[in-house]
Amino acid sequence: MGPSMFHWLLLYLLLGCSYFCCYDASSPLLIGSTDEFRGHTAISEFRLLNRRSLLPCPDPNPYLAVNISSYSPLSDDENITVTVSGVIVPDKSDWVAMISPSNANVTDCPLNSLLYKETGDFANLPLLCDYPVKAQLLSNDPSYLTCKKHECQTYSGNECAVRTCSGSITFHVVNFRTDVAFVFFTGGFDTPCVLRRSDPIGFSNPNSPLYGHLSSIDSSGTSMKVTWVSGDNSPQQVQYGDGNSATSQVTTFTQDDMCGKMSPAKDFGWHDPGYIHSAVMTDLQPSQKYSYRYGSDSVGWSSDQIEFKTPPAAGSDELKFIAYGDMGKAPLDPSAEHYIQPGSLSVTRALADEVASGNIDSVFHIGDISYATGFLVEWDYFLSLITPIASHVTYMTAIGNHERKPLIYYRDHPSSGSVYETPDSGGECGVAYETYFPMPTNAKDKPWYSIEQASVHFTVISTEHDWTENSEQYNWIKKDLESVDRASTPWLIFTGHRPMYSSSTGILPNVDPEFVKSVEPLLMDNKVDLVLFGHVHNYERTCAVYDNECSGMPTKDKDGVDTYDNNNYTAPVHAIIGMAGFTLDNFPSEVENWSLTRISEFGYARVHATKNDLQVEFVNASTKEIRDSFHIIKGGI
């Protein structure tokens, strides 16, 4: 690690380490400050639940009960109403947690606190042995605090001697295979104690094949991989086209596969992922529509028929794709969850509409995928959220810091091969990401690859693995860029997670100058046309930029749209597209001259490539308005 990287890491440890390391929530420097929640999407006491001391909760109330709306087994996607009754004095600090599995321990874990101290973490952690999947204040029922729903428990003559109150709230549940229970707390998220818990309820079919999503395995457009999740470890099938079928390969991961001695993924955030199935559909034709279903007769099948579209083959003329980073997910109920990306719902709705229109060939999600960050049940919610998109077109991904980065331990420092030793993955260390999203990479934990669709060659890198000169990834990048046949695929798009240019500033730097120094010359030498990055949560477009200077500026076409003429190539155009879900970053009042367009709104990039024209649009997800548009042209337009 060079001096600049050391100082970068030291700054992170001092100011932004979040709650995994070197952090004490009781620090007088942090109390009452949003720095206490640095790295959190939304400021929420719920996210620090495992930092609190569990108080004694004497409970003389014999009337308390927690009941759910149905004792029939749960379907794969369901809203369930939870009613807490028998409350004598309703309080605004009363709340209900959904836990899974139902026998999860929600009492003190003093042994874990001792173990965490061995990692160099001296905060009061963890409070709970198992972190709740989600939680809501009971006051989300507006009648609760005013006791509009009440009943008399005992009478004195004709007068009610003991009146109790009730409240009801609704939770959205997806099939994550293990049963659930609901626990009634008081004391808020800050000083919680347990009062009652419901009986457990399970899913009608914990082995259901669910959350199918597609990916390309090569550039031919003639094969597609479908990946899905099930509670069953026996091979299943995908049936597709006119009577074709393929058998799945089955994999999973365990707590032992997670990073470090102690981490959320290894400890209180762990949830069994079930089994991940992947099967390859072959003998397809590019740019054609087919239908498929997946599963087996023993565990059931997905929807009767799911229609999908193959991408265009390398060398053909036209490609329409969507790109974005940093999406994650948000609850479909009023719950607090471990990590919430507020823009993700509007973006996924807009993307589903785009895919349903039939005008999209593929999707590229460039890092920070689910933001599960060690709370593994969040992957199921994320996969459920993207199913209307990823089950119909190829869904290609790049790894981000929230998928790959390990924890830092004083006595358990992982030799992970990571460039940035930060706690962003919550102990997942890329294992969950690579299992759920098998990309056409060369080997495990080498998540860089290239793929061609129509007139575009995509070089997809990992900014989280070593990219320094003469490293394995650097040599691969160099070879890949040099090998592109520009007659067949005239457009060269380079993409990864962390950017080379960003106007947004914060306590932590968004741009690593060492990364720029190592990799940017390769982009220039090989005449990369467009560079797409995420990590920063907004949209920003540059001039044709190299070495922090504008080498070329766009001109206006007849419609007033910025146009870069790459018939006279000067440098790559960079676009940050990390505005798909995470709370948005603002821009400073003064920026460098290479920054041409800056928009802090939730949305996505929509790209239309032909042999001669690469058109990029930034679309606002809520309004569907095109907020920025530019062309890169070559070949005689």
Coordinates of N, CA and C in Angstrom, one line a residue, residues 288-401:
Q288 N -34.0 -12.4 -30.7 CA -35.3 -13.1 -30.8 C -36.0 -13.3 -29.5
K289 N -37.3 -13.5 -29.5 CA -38.1 -13.7 -28.3 C -38.4 -15.2 -28.1
Y290 N -38.2 -15.6 -26.9 CA -38.5 -17.0 -26.5 C -39.3 -17.0 -25.2
S291 N -39.7 -18.2 -24.7 CA -40.3 -18.3 -23.4 C -39.7 -19.4 -22.7
Y292 N -39.7 -19.4 -21.3 CA -39.1 -20.4 -20.5 C -39.9 -20.5 -19.2
R293 N -39.6 -21.6 -18.5 CA -40.0 -21.7 -17.1 C -38.9 -22.6 -16.4
Y294 N -38.8 -22.5 -15.1 CA -37.8 -23.2 -14.4 C -38.3 -23.8 -13.1
G295 N -37.7 -24.9 -12.7 CA -38.2 -25.7 -11.5 C -38.2 -27.1 -11.7
S296 N -39.1 -27.8 -11.1 CA -39.2 -29.3 -11.3 C -40.6 -29.7 -10.9
D297 N -41.0 -30.9 -11.3 CA -42.3 -31.4 -10.9 C -42.4 -31.6 -9.3
S298 N -41.3 -31.9 -8.7 CA -41.3 -32.1 -7.3 C -41.4 -30.9 -6.4
V299 N -40.8 -29.8 -6.9 CA -40.9 -28.5 -6.1 C -41.8 -27.5 -6.7
G300 N -42.3 -27.7 -7.9 CA -43.1 -26.7 -8.6 C -42.3 -26.0 -9.6
W301 N -43.0 -25.2 -10.4 CA -42.4 -24.4 -11.5 C -42.7 -22.9 -11.3
S302 N -41.8 -22.2 -12.0 CA -42.1 -20.7 -12.0 C -43.3 -20.4 -12.9
S303 N -43.6 -19.2 -13.2 CA -44.7 -18.8 -14.0 C -44.8 -19.7 -15.2
D304 N -46.0 -20.0 -15.7 CA -46.3 -20.9 -16.8 C -45.3 -20.6 -17.9
Q305 N -45.2 -19.4 -18.4 CA -44.2 -19.1 -19.4 C -43.7 -17.6 -19.2
I306 N -42.4 -17.5 -19.2 CA -41.8 -16.2 -19.0 C -41.2 -15.8 -20.4
E307 N -41.5 -14.7 -20.9 CA -41.0 -14.3 -22.2 C -39.7 -13.6 -22.0
F308 N -38.7 -13.9 -22.8 CA -37.4 -13.2 -22.8 C -36.9 -13.0 -24.2
K309 N -35.9 -12.1 -24.2 CA -35.3 -11.6 -25.5 C -33.8 -11.8 -25.5
T310 N -33.3 -12.5 -26.5 CA -31.9 -12.6 -26.6 C -31.2 -11.3 -27.1
P311 N -30.0 -11.0 -26.6 CA -29.4 -9.8 -27.1 C -28.9 -10.0 -28.6
P312 N -28.6 -8.9 -29.2 CA -28.1 -9.0 -30.6 C -26.6 -9.5 -30.6
A313 N -26.3 -10.3 -31.6 CA -24.9 -10.9 -31.7 C -23.9 -9.8 -32.0
A314 N -22.7 -10.1 -31.5 CA -21.5 -9.2 -31.8 C -21.4 -9.0 -33.3
G315 N -21.2 -7.7 -33.7 CA -21.0 -7.4 -35.1 C -22.3 -6.9 -35.8
S316 N -23.5 -7.2 -35.2 CA -24.7 -6.7 -35.8 C -24.8 -5.2 -35.6
D317 N -25.8 -4.5 -36.1 CA -25.8 -3.1 -36.1 C -26.3 -2.4 -34.9
E318 N -27.4 -2.8 -34.3 CA -28.2 -2.0 -33.4 C -28.3 -2.6 -32.0
L319 N -28.1 -1.8 -31.0 CA -28.2 -2.3 -29.6 C -28.9 -1.2 -28.8
K320 N -29.9 -1.6 -28.0 CA -30.5 -0.7 -27.0 C -30.3 -1.3 -25.6
F321 N -29.7 -0.5 -24.8 CA -29.4 -1.1 -23.4 C -29.6 0.0 -22.4
I322 N -29.8 -0.5 -21.1 CA -30.0 0.4 -20.0 C -28.7 0.2 -19.1
A323 N -28.3 1.2 -18.4 CA -27.1 1.1 -17.5 C -27.4 2.0 -16.3
Y324 N -26.9 1.5 -15.2 CA -27.0 2.3 -13.9 C -26.1 1.6 -12.9
G325 N -25.9 2.3 -11.8 CA -25.2 1.7 -10.6 C -25.9 2.1 -9.3
D326 N -25.5 1.4 -8.3 CA -25.9 1.8 -6.9 C -27.4 1.8 -6.7
M327 N -28.1 0.7 -7.0 CA -29.6 0.7 -6.9 C -30.1 0.2 -5.6
G328 N -29.8 -1.1 -5.3 CA -30.3 -1.6 -4.0 C -31.8 -1.8 -4.0
K329 N -32.4 -1.7 -2.9 CA -33.8 -1.9 -2.8 C -34.4 -1.1 -1.6
A330 N -35.7 -1.0 -1.6 CA -36.5 -0.4 -0.5 C -37.7 -1.2 -0.2
P331 N -38.2 -1.1 1.0 CA -39.4 -2.0 1.4 C -40.6 -1.5 0.7
L332 N -41.5 -2.5 0.4 CA -42.8 -2.2 -0.1 C -43.9 -2.1 1.0
D333 N -43.4 -1.7 2.1 CA -44.3 -1.4 3.3 C -43.6 -0.3 4.1
P334 N -44.2 0.2 5.2 CA -43.5 1.3 5.9 C -42.4 0.9 6.8
S335 N -41.9 -0.2 6.7 CA -40.9 -0.8 7.6 C -39.5 0.0 7.6
A336 N -38.9 -0.1 8.7 CA -37.4 0.2 8.7 C -36.7 -1.1 8.4
E337 N -35.7 -1.0 7.6 CA -34.8 -2.2 7.3 C -33.4 -1.8 7.5
H338 N -32.5 -2.8 7.4 CA -31.1 -2.5 7.7 C -30.6 -1.4 6.7
Y339 N -30.9 -1.5 5.5 CA -30.3 -0.6 4.5 C -31.4 -0.3 3.5
I340 N -31.8 1.0 3.3 CA -32.8 1.4 2.4 C -32.3 2.3 1.3
Q341 N -32.5 2.0 0.1 CA -32.1 2.9 -1.1 C -33.4 3.5 -1.6
P342 N -33.7 4.7 -1.2 CA -35.1 5.3 -1.5 C -35.5 5.5 -2.9
G343 N -34.5 5.6 -3.8 CA -34.9 5.8 -5.2 C -35.1 4.5 -6.0
S344 N -34.8 3.3 -5.3 CA -34.8 2.1 -6.1 C -36.2 1.7 -6.6
L345 N -37.2 2.1 -5.8 CA -38.6 1.7 -6.2 C -39.0 2.4 -7.5
S346 N -38.8 3.7 -7.6 CA -39.2 4.4 -8.8 C -38.3 4.0 -10.0
V347 N -37.1 3.7 -9.7 CA -36.2 3.2 -10.8 C -36.6 1.9 -11.3
T348 N -36.9 0.9 -10.5 CA -37.3 -0.4 -10.9 C -38.6 -0.4 -11.6
R349 N -39.5 0.4 -11.2 CA -40.8 0.6 -11.9 C -40.6 1.1 -13.3
A350 N -39.8 2.1 -13.4 CA -39.5 2.7 -14.8 C -38.8 1.6 -15.6
L351 N -37.8 0.9 -15.1 CA -37.1 -0.1 -15.8 C -38.0 -1.2 -16.3
A352 N -38.9 -1.6 -15.4 CA -39.9 -2.7 -15.8 C -40.7 -2.2 -17.0
D353 N -41.1 -1.0 -17.0 CA -41.8 -0.4 -18.2 C -41.0 -0.4 -19.4
E354 N -39.7 0.0 -19.3 CA -38.8 0.0 -20.4 C -38.7 -1.4 -21.0
V355 N -38.5 -2.4 -20.1 CA -38.3 -3.8 -20.6 C -39.6 -4.3 -21.2
A356 N -40.8 -4.0 -20.6 CA -42.0 -4.5 -21.1 C -42.4 -3.9 -22.5
S357 N -41.8 -2.7 -22.8 CA -42.0 -2.1 -24.1 C -41.4 -2.9 -25.2
G358 N -40.5 -3.8 -24.9 CA -39.8 -4.6 -26.0 C -38.7 -3.9 -26.6
N359 N -38.3 -2.7 -26.2 CA -37.3 -1.9 -26.9 C -35.9 -1.9 -26.2
I360 N -35.8 -2.8 -25.2 CA -34.5 -2.9 -24.5 C -33.9 -4.3 -24.7
D361 N -32.6 -4.4 -25.1 CA -32.0 -5.6 -25.4 C -31.2 -6.2 -24.1
S362 N -30.7 -5.3 -23.3 CA -29.9 -5.7 -22.1 C -29.8 -4.6 -21.1
V363 N -29.4 -5.1 -19.9 CA -29.2 -4.2 -18.7 C -27.8 -4.4 -18.2
F364 N -27.1 -3.3 -17.8 CA -25.9 -3.3 -17.1 C -26.0 -2.6 -15.8
H365 N -25.8 -3.3 -14.7 CA -25.8 -2.8 -13.3 C -24.4 -2.8 -12.8
I366 N -23.8 -1.6 -12.7 CA -22.4 -1.5 -12.5 C -22.0 -1.3 -11.1
G367 N -22.3 -2.2 -10.2 CA -21.8 -2.2 -8.9 C -22.8 -1.7 -7.9
D368 N -22.6 -2.1 -6.6 CA -23.5 -1.8 -5.5 C -24.9 -2.3 -5.9
I369 N -25.0 -3.6 -5.8 CA -26.1 -4.3 -6.4 C -27.3 -4.3 -5.4
S370 N -27.2 -5.1 -4.3 CA -28.4 -5.2 -3.4 C -28.2 -4.4 -2.1
Y371 N -27.0 -4.0 -1.8 CA -26.6 -3.4 -0.5 C -27.0 -4.3 0.7
A372 N -27.0 -5.6 0.5 CA -27.3 -6.5 1.6 C -26.2 -6.3 2.7
T373 N -25.0 -6.0 2.4 CA -23.9 -5.7 3.3 C -23.9 -6.6 4.5
G374 N -24.0 -7.9 4.3 CA -23.9 -8.9 5.4 C -25.2 -9.3 6.0
F375 N -26.3 -8.7 5.6 CA -27.6 -9.1 6.1 C -28.3 -9.8 5.0
L376 N -28.1 -11.2 4.9 CA -28.3 -12.0 3.7 C -29.7 -12.0 3.2
V377 N -30.7 -11.9 4.1 CA -32.1 -12.0 3.7 C -32.4 -10.8 2.7
E378 N -31.6 -9.8 2.7 CA -31.8 -8.6 1.8 C -31.6 -9.0 0.3
W379 N -30.8 -10.0 0.1 CA -30.6 -10.5 -1.3 C -32.0 -11.0 -1.9
D380 N -32.7 -11.8 -1.0 CA -34.0 -12.3 -1.5 C -35.0 -11.1 -1.9
Y381 N -35.0 -10.1 -1.0 CA -35.9 -9.0 -1.4 C -35.4 -8.3 -2.6
F382 N -34.1 -8.1 -2.8 CA -33.6 -7.5 -4.0 C -33.9 -8.3 -5.2
L383 N -33.6 -9.6 -5.2 CA -33.9 -10.4 -6.3 C -35.4 -10.4 -6.7
S384 N -36.2 -10.4 -5.7 CA -37.7 -10.3 -6.0 C -38.0 -8.9 -6.7
L385 N -37.3 -7.9 -6.2 CA -37.6 -6.5 -6.8 C -37.2 -6.5 -8.3
I386 N -36.1 -7.1 -8.7 CA -35.6 -6.9 -10.1 C -36.2 -8.0 -11.0
T387 N -37.0 -9.0 -10.5 CA -37.5 -10.0 -11.3 C -38.2 -9.5 -12.5
P388 N -39.1 -8.5 -12.4 CA -39.8 -8.0 -13.6 C -38.8 -7.5 -14.7
I389 N -37.6 -7.2 -14.4 CA -36.6 -6.7 -15.3 C -35.7 -7.8 -15.8
A390 N -35.0 -8.5 -14.8 CA -34.0 -9.4 -15.1 C -34.4 -10.7 -15.6
S391 N -35.7 -11.1 -15.5 CA -36.2 -12.3 -16.0 C -36.5 -12.2 -17.5
H392 N -36.5 -11.0 -18.1 CA -36.9 -10.9 -19.5 C -35.7 -10.5 -20.4
V393 N -34.7 -9.8 -19.9 CA -33.5 -9.5 -20.7 C -32.3 -9.8 -19.9
T394 N -31.1 -9.9 -20.6 CA -29.9 -10.2 -20.0 C -29.5 -9.1 -19.0
Y395 N -29.2 -9.5 -17.8 CA -28.9 -8.6 -16.7 C -27.4 -8.8 -16.3
M396 N -26.5 -7.9 -16.8 CA -25.1 -8.0 -16.6 C -24.7 -7.1 -15.5
T397 N -23.7 -7.5 -14.7 CA -23.3 -6.8 -13.5 C -21.8 -6.6 -13.4
A398 N -21.4 -5.6 -12.6 CA -20.1 -5.4 -12.2 C -20.0 -5.4 -10.7
I399 N -18.9 -5.8 -10.1 CA -18.9 -5.8 -8.7 C -18.6 -4.4 -8.1
G400 N -19.1 -4.1 -7.0 CA -18.9 -2.8 -6.3 C -18.3 -3.0 -4.9
N401 N -18.1 -1.9 -4.3 CA -17.5 -2.0 -2.9 C -18.4 -2.6 -1.9

